[in-house]
Amino acid sequence: MQSPGGPDEDPRNGFSHGGWAMSFFDDAANQVIGETIAGEFDMLLGRRTYEIFASYWPYQGDDPIAKAFNKAEKYVVTRSLSQLDWENSHKIGGDVVDEIRQLKASDGPVLHIWGSGELLQTLIANNLVDEYHLWVFPIILGEGKRLFENGLPPRSLSLVATRSTPRGVLLNTYQPAGPLL
């Protein structure tokens, strides 16, 4: 899951395969992204993902993804950023789990998390993920950050939907189904 968009996105620990996902984006993958951003949504982002997105999406003009991302309320989990310059951005810096629970309980739109692997670990560990949209790409990188790190509680998931693209990407939607069966 590390650095899917570009070579300089996240080269930590010597990761040299940045941009690996881009050759798999075709009309089918773009259609799924379009469907995902078609409705109203808020975004939940970790600091690194926020910095990557905030340096790119505000400058993409009439791109449909840029329009949706720029319009969305963005909740950024960070201890280090004191100022968030991307429009509609709000800092979550206290009790992250409690603040996200409050967000989820509010009357706001659906809350999407994009990237933000470290934040995702916290959400999973605290049962704060209602649905997983997992894209499986037909490649083996052999290195880089893992989506599901060691130490997470075992979980069962229920497959809600699956699609595939002509380039072999599987687009799976799962919902939590309780403890490991």
mmCIF file of C-alpha atoms in Angstrom:
data_model
loop_
_atom_site.group_PDB
_atom_site.id
_atom_site.type_symbol
_atom_site.label_atom_id
_atom_site.label_comp_id
_atom_site.label_asym_id
_atom_site.label_seq_id
_atom_site.Cartn_x
_atom_site.Cartn_y
_atom_site.Cartn_z
ATOM 1 C CA MET A 1 0.000 0.000 0.000
ATOM 2 C CA GLN A 2 3.036 2.259 0.176
ATOM 3 C CA SER A 3 3.455 5.032 -2.381
ATOM 4 C CA PRO A 4 0.901 3.915 -4.991
ATOM 5 C CA GLY A 5 0.666 7.276 -6.751
ATOM 6 C CA GLY A 6 4.199 8.398 -7.483
ATOM 7 C CA PRO A 7 7.909 7.723 -7.018
ATOM 8 C CA ASP A 8 8.410 10.406 -4.373
ATOM 9 C CA GLU A 9 5.143 9.866 -2.514
ATOM 10 C CA ASP A 10 6.584 7.788 0.337
ATOM 11 C CA PRO A 11 10.169 6.527 -0.078
ATOM 12 C CA ARG A 12 10.603 5.699 3.634
ATOM 13 C CA ASN A 13 12.813 2.727 4.461
ATOM 14 C CA GLY A 14 14.299 2.757 0.967
ATOM 15 C CA PHE A 15 11.027 1.965 -0.815
ATOM 16 C CA SER A 16 11.801 2.345 -4.512
ATOM 17 C CA HIS A 17 8.598 1.206 -6.247
ATOM 18 C CA GLY A 18 6.600 4.437 -5.909
ATOM 19 C CA GLY A 19 3.878 4.849 -8.512
ATOM 20 C CA TRP A 20 3.288 1.107 -8.788
ATOM 21 C CA ALA A 21 -0.514 1.423 -8.992
ATOM 22 C CA MET A 22 -0.772 3.968 -11.784
ATOM 23 C CA SER A 23 -0.406 1.561 -14.711
ATOM 24 C CA PHE A 24 -3.476 -0.329 -13.456
ATOM 25 C CA PHE A 25 -5.847 2.626 -13.627
ATOM 26 C CA ASP A 26 -8.208 2.230 -16.547
ATOM 27 C CA ASP A 27 -11.777 3.304 -17.311
ATOM 28 C CA ALA A 28 -13.216 0.633 -14.990
ATOM 29 C CA ALA A 29 -11.070 1.702 -12.020
ATOM 30 C CA ASN A 30 -11.817 5.357 -12.707
ATOM 31 C CA GLN A 31 -15.536 4.559 -12.841
ATOM 32 C CA VAL A 32 -15.368 3.019 -9.360
ATOM 33 C CA ILE A 33 -13.562 6.081 -8.041
ATOM 34 C CA GLY A 34 -16.212 8.272 -9.670
ATOM 35 C CA GLU A 35 -18.983 6.283 -7.995
ATOM 36 C CA THR A 36 -17.193 6.514 -4.645
ATOM 37 C CA ILE A 37 -16.924 10.295 -4.771
ATOM 38 C CA ALA A 38 -20.321 10.941 -6.405
ATOM 39 C CA GLY A 39 -22.187 11.443 -3.143
ATOM 40 C CA GLU A 40 -21.450 13.744 -0.261
ATOM 41 C CA PHE A 41 -18.641 12.553 2.009
ATOM 42 C CA ASP A 42 -16.135 13.762 4.563
ATOM 43 C CA MET A 43 -12.516 12.616 4.615
ATOM 44 C CA LEU A 44 -10.489 11.230 7.502
ATOM 45 C CA LEU A 45 -6.751 11.502 6.860
ATOM 46 C CA GLY A 46 -3.526 10.848 8.678
ATOM 47 C CA ARG A 47 -0.856 13.530 8.589
ATOM 48 C CA ARG A 48 1.285 12.027 5.817
ATOM 49 C CA THR A 49 -1.658 11.414 3.508
ATOM 50 C CA TYR A 50 -2.973 14.901 4.257
ATOM 51 C CA GLU A 51 0.375 16.446 3.303
ATOM 52 C CA ILE A 52 0.497 14.460 0.048
ATOM 53 C CA PHE A 53 -3.109 15.281 -0.870
ATOM 54 C CA ALA A 54 -2.915 18.951 0.216
ATOM 55 C CA SER A 55 0.132 19.502 -1.988
ATOM 56 C CA TYR A 56 -1.648 18.049 -5.040
ATOM 57 C CA TRP A 57 -5.460 18.133 -5.145
ATOM 58 C CA PRO A 58 -6.064 21.876 -4.573
ATOM 59 C CA TYR A 59 -4.096 22.564 -7.771
ATOM 60 C CA GLN A 60 -5.864 20.159 -10.145
ATOM 61 C CA GLY A 61 -8.507 22.570 -11.447
ATOM 62 C CA ASP A 62 -11.646 20.957 -12.832
ATOM 63 C CA ASP A 63 -10.587 17.358 -12.219
ATOM 64 C CA PRO A 64 -13.672 15.595 -10.759
ATOM 65 C CA ILE A 65 -11.656 13.974 -7.965
ATOM 66 C CA ALA A 66 -10.084 17.320 -7.093
ATOM 67 C CA LYS A 67 -13.493 18.994 -6.984
ATOM 68 C CA ALA A 68 -14.887 16.323 -4.655
ATOM 69 C CA PHE A 69 -11.821 16.239 -2.398
ATOM 70 C CA ASN A 70 -11.581 20.030 -2.199
ATOM 71 C CA LYS A 71 -15.293 20.350 -1.325
ATOM 72 C CA ALA A 72 -15.216 17.640 1.372
ATOM 73 C CA GLU A 73 -14.651 18.375 5.040
ATOM 74 C CA LYS A 74 -11.254 16.918 5.912
ATOM 75 C CA TYR A 75 -10.496 15.663 9.427
ATOM 76 C CA VAL A 76 -6.759 15.299 9.890
ATOM 77 C CA VAL A 77 -5.227 13.239 12.684
ATOM 78 C CA THR A 78 -1.965 14.944 13.596
ATOM 79 C CA ARG A 79 0.106 15.850 16.602
ATOM 80 C CA SER A 80 2.655 17.873 14.661
ATOM 81 C CA LEU A 81 0.790 20.108 12.207
ATOM 82 C CA SER A 82 -0.386 23.334 13.796
ATOM 83 C CA GLN A 83 -1.896 24.814 10.631
ATOM 84 C CA LEU A 84 -3.977 23.081 7.976
ATOM 85 C CA ASP A 85 -4.084 25.187 4.810
ATOM 86 C CA TRP A 86 -6.260 23.014 2.575
ATOM 87 C CA GLU A 87 -9.818 24.362 2.622
ATOM 88 C CA ASN A 88 -12.323 22.658 4.951
ATOM 89 C CA SER A 89 -9.569 20.949 6.982
ATOM 90 C CA HIS A 90 -9.940 20.324 10.712
ATOM 91 C CA LYS A 91 -7.385 18.981 13.147
ATOM 92 C CA ILE A 92 -7.959 15.938 15.338
ATOM 93 C CA GLY A 93 -5.178 15.979 17.875
ATOM 94 C CA GLY A 94 -6.596 14.968 21.229
ATOM 95 C CA ASP A 95 -8.189 11.623 22.010
ATOM 96 C CA VAL A 96 -8.247 10.349 18.434
ATOM 97 C CA VAL A 97 -10.514 7.372 19.093
ATOM 98 C CA ASP A 98 -13.064 9.445 21.016
ATOM 99 C CA GLU A 99 -13.072 12.260 18.452
ATOM 100 C CA ILE A 100 -13.581 9.813 15.578
ATOM 101 C CA ARG A 101 -16.385 8.061 17.471
ATOM 102 C CA GLN A 102 -18.067 11.448 17.839
ATOM 103 C CA LEU A 103 -17.629 12.155 14.125
ATOM 104 C CA LYS A 104 -19.159 8.803 13.230
ATOM 105 C CA ALA A 105 -22.103 9.437 15.581
ATOM 106 C CA SER A 106 -22.807 12.878 14.099
ATOM 107 C CA ASP A 107 -25.350 13.613 11.382
ATOM 108 C CA GLY A 108 -22.625 14.315 8.840
ATOM 109 C CA PRO A 109 -22.097 12.466 5.581
ATOM 110 C CA VAL A 110 -20.251 9.178 5.234
ATOM 111 C CA LEU A 111 -16.644 9.323 6.399
ATOM 112 C CA HIS A 112 -13.998 8.030 3.952
ATOM 113 C CA ILE A 113 -10.409 7.238 4.882
ATOM 114 C CA TRP A 114 -7.928 7.417 2.005
ATOM 115 C CA GLY A 115 -4.438 5.973 2.477
ATOM 116 C CA SER A 116 -3.494 6.785 6.072
ATOM 117 C CA GLY A 117 -2.208 3.310 6.929
ATOM 118 C CA GLU A 118 -1.114 4.098 10.485
ATOM 119 C CA LEU A 119 -4.454 5.726 11.280
ATOM 120 C CA LEU A 120 -6.242 2.729 9.804
ATOM 121 C CA GLN A 121 -4.522 0.440 12.330
ATOM 122 C CA THR A 122 -6.044 2.515 15.158
ATOM 123 C CA LEU A 123 -9.479 2.456 13.549
ATOM 124 C CA ILE A 124 -9.421 -1.312 13.070
ATOM 125 C CA ALA A 125 -8.167 -1.967 16.610
ATOM 126 C CA ASN A 126 -11.051 0.100 18.007
ATOM 127 C CA ASN A 127 -13.825 -1.304 15.782
ATOM 128 C CA LEU A 128 -14.289 1.998 13.959
ATOM 129 C CA VAL A 129 -14.350 0.651 10.394
ATOM 130 C CA ASP A 130 -17.823 -0.018 8.986
ATOM 131 C CA GLU A 131 -16.763 -1.025 5.501
ATOM 132 C CA TYR A 132 -13.515 -1.887 3.719
ATOM 133 C CA HIS A 133 -12.968 -1.097 0.041
ATOM 134 C CA LEU A 134 -9.893 -3.167 -0.768
ATOM 135 C CA TRP A 135 -8.256 -3.055 -4.164
ATOM 136 C CA VAL A 136 -6.102 -6.083 -4.942
ATOM 137 C CA PHE A 137 -3.554 -5.424 -7.681
ATOM 138 C CA PRO A 138 -1.995 -8.261 -9.725
ATOM 139 C CA ILE A 139 1.578 -7.570 -8.614
ATOM 140 C CA ILE A 140 3.967 -8.572 -5.856
ATOM 141 C CA LEU A 141 6.182 -5.747 -4.655
ATOM 142 C CA GLY A 142 8.065 -7.783 -2.056
ATOM 143 C CA GLU A 143 8.626 -4.797 0.228
ATOM 144 C CA GLY A 144 6.941 -1.735 1.659
ATOM 145 C CA LYS A 145 4.263 -0.980 4.195
ATOM 146 C CA ARG A 146 1.572 -3.537 4.911
ATOM 147 C CA LEU A 147 -2.084 -2.593 5.120
ATOM 148 C CA PHE A 148 -2.795 -4.957 8.018
ATOM 149 C CA GLU A 149 0.096 -4.796 10.485
ATOM 150 C CA ASN A 150 0.965 -7.433 13.079
ATOM 151 C CA GLY A 151 -0.859 -6.994 16.371
ATOM 152 C CA LEU A 152 -4.329 -6.230 15.059
ATOM 153 C CA PRO A 153 -7.104 -8.327 16.586
ATOM 154 C CA PRO A 154 -8.198 -11.143 14.246
ATOM 155 C CA ARG A 155 -11.473 -10.353 12.450
ATOM 156 C CA SER A 156 -13.862 -11.996 10.051
ATOM 157 C CA LEU A 157 -15.106 -9.994 7.102
ATOM 158 C CA SER A 158 -18.162 -10.522 4.943
ATOM 159 C CA LEU A 159 -17.845 -9.916 1.198
ATOM 160 C CA VAL A 160 -20.506 -7.411 0.136
ATOM 161 C CA ALA A 161 -19.467 -6.790 -3.473
ATOM 162 C CA THR A 162 -16.665 -7.562 -5.881
ATOM 163 C CA ARG A 163 -15.714 -6.251 -9.297
ATOM 164 C CA SER A 164 -12.726 -6.626 -11.534
ATOM 165 C CA THR A 165 -11.077 -4.432 -14.105
ATOM 166 C CA PRO A 166 -9.702 -5.441 -17.511
ATOM 167 C CA ARG A 167 -6.200 -4.993 -16.093
ATOM 168 C CA GLY A 168 -6.848 -7.548 -13.356
ATOM 169 C CA VAL A 169 -7.514 -5.337 -10.333
ATOM 170 C CA LEU A 170 -10.055 -6.829 -7.921
ATOM 171 C CA LEU A 171 -12.239 -4.243 -6.202
ATOM 172 C CA ASN A 172 -13.668 -5.887 -3.096
ATOM 173 C CA THR A 173 -16.051 -4.426 -0.537
ATOM 174 C CA TYR A 174 -16.229 -6.063 2.880
ATOM 175 C CA GLN A 175 -18.052 -5.385 6.127
ATOM 176 C CA PRO A 176 -16.905 -6.536 9.567
ATOM 177 C CA ALA A 177 -18.515 -9.860 10.481
ATOM 178 C CA GLY A 178 -17.299 -10.223 14.057
ATOM 179 C CA PRO A 179 -14.504 -12.177 15.676
ATOM 180 C CA LEU A 180 -12.417 -14.653 13.732
ATOM 181 C CA LEU A 181 -14.512 -17.711 12.895
#
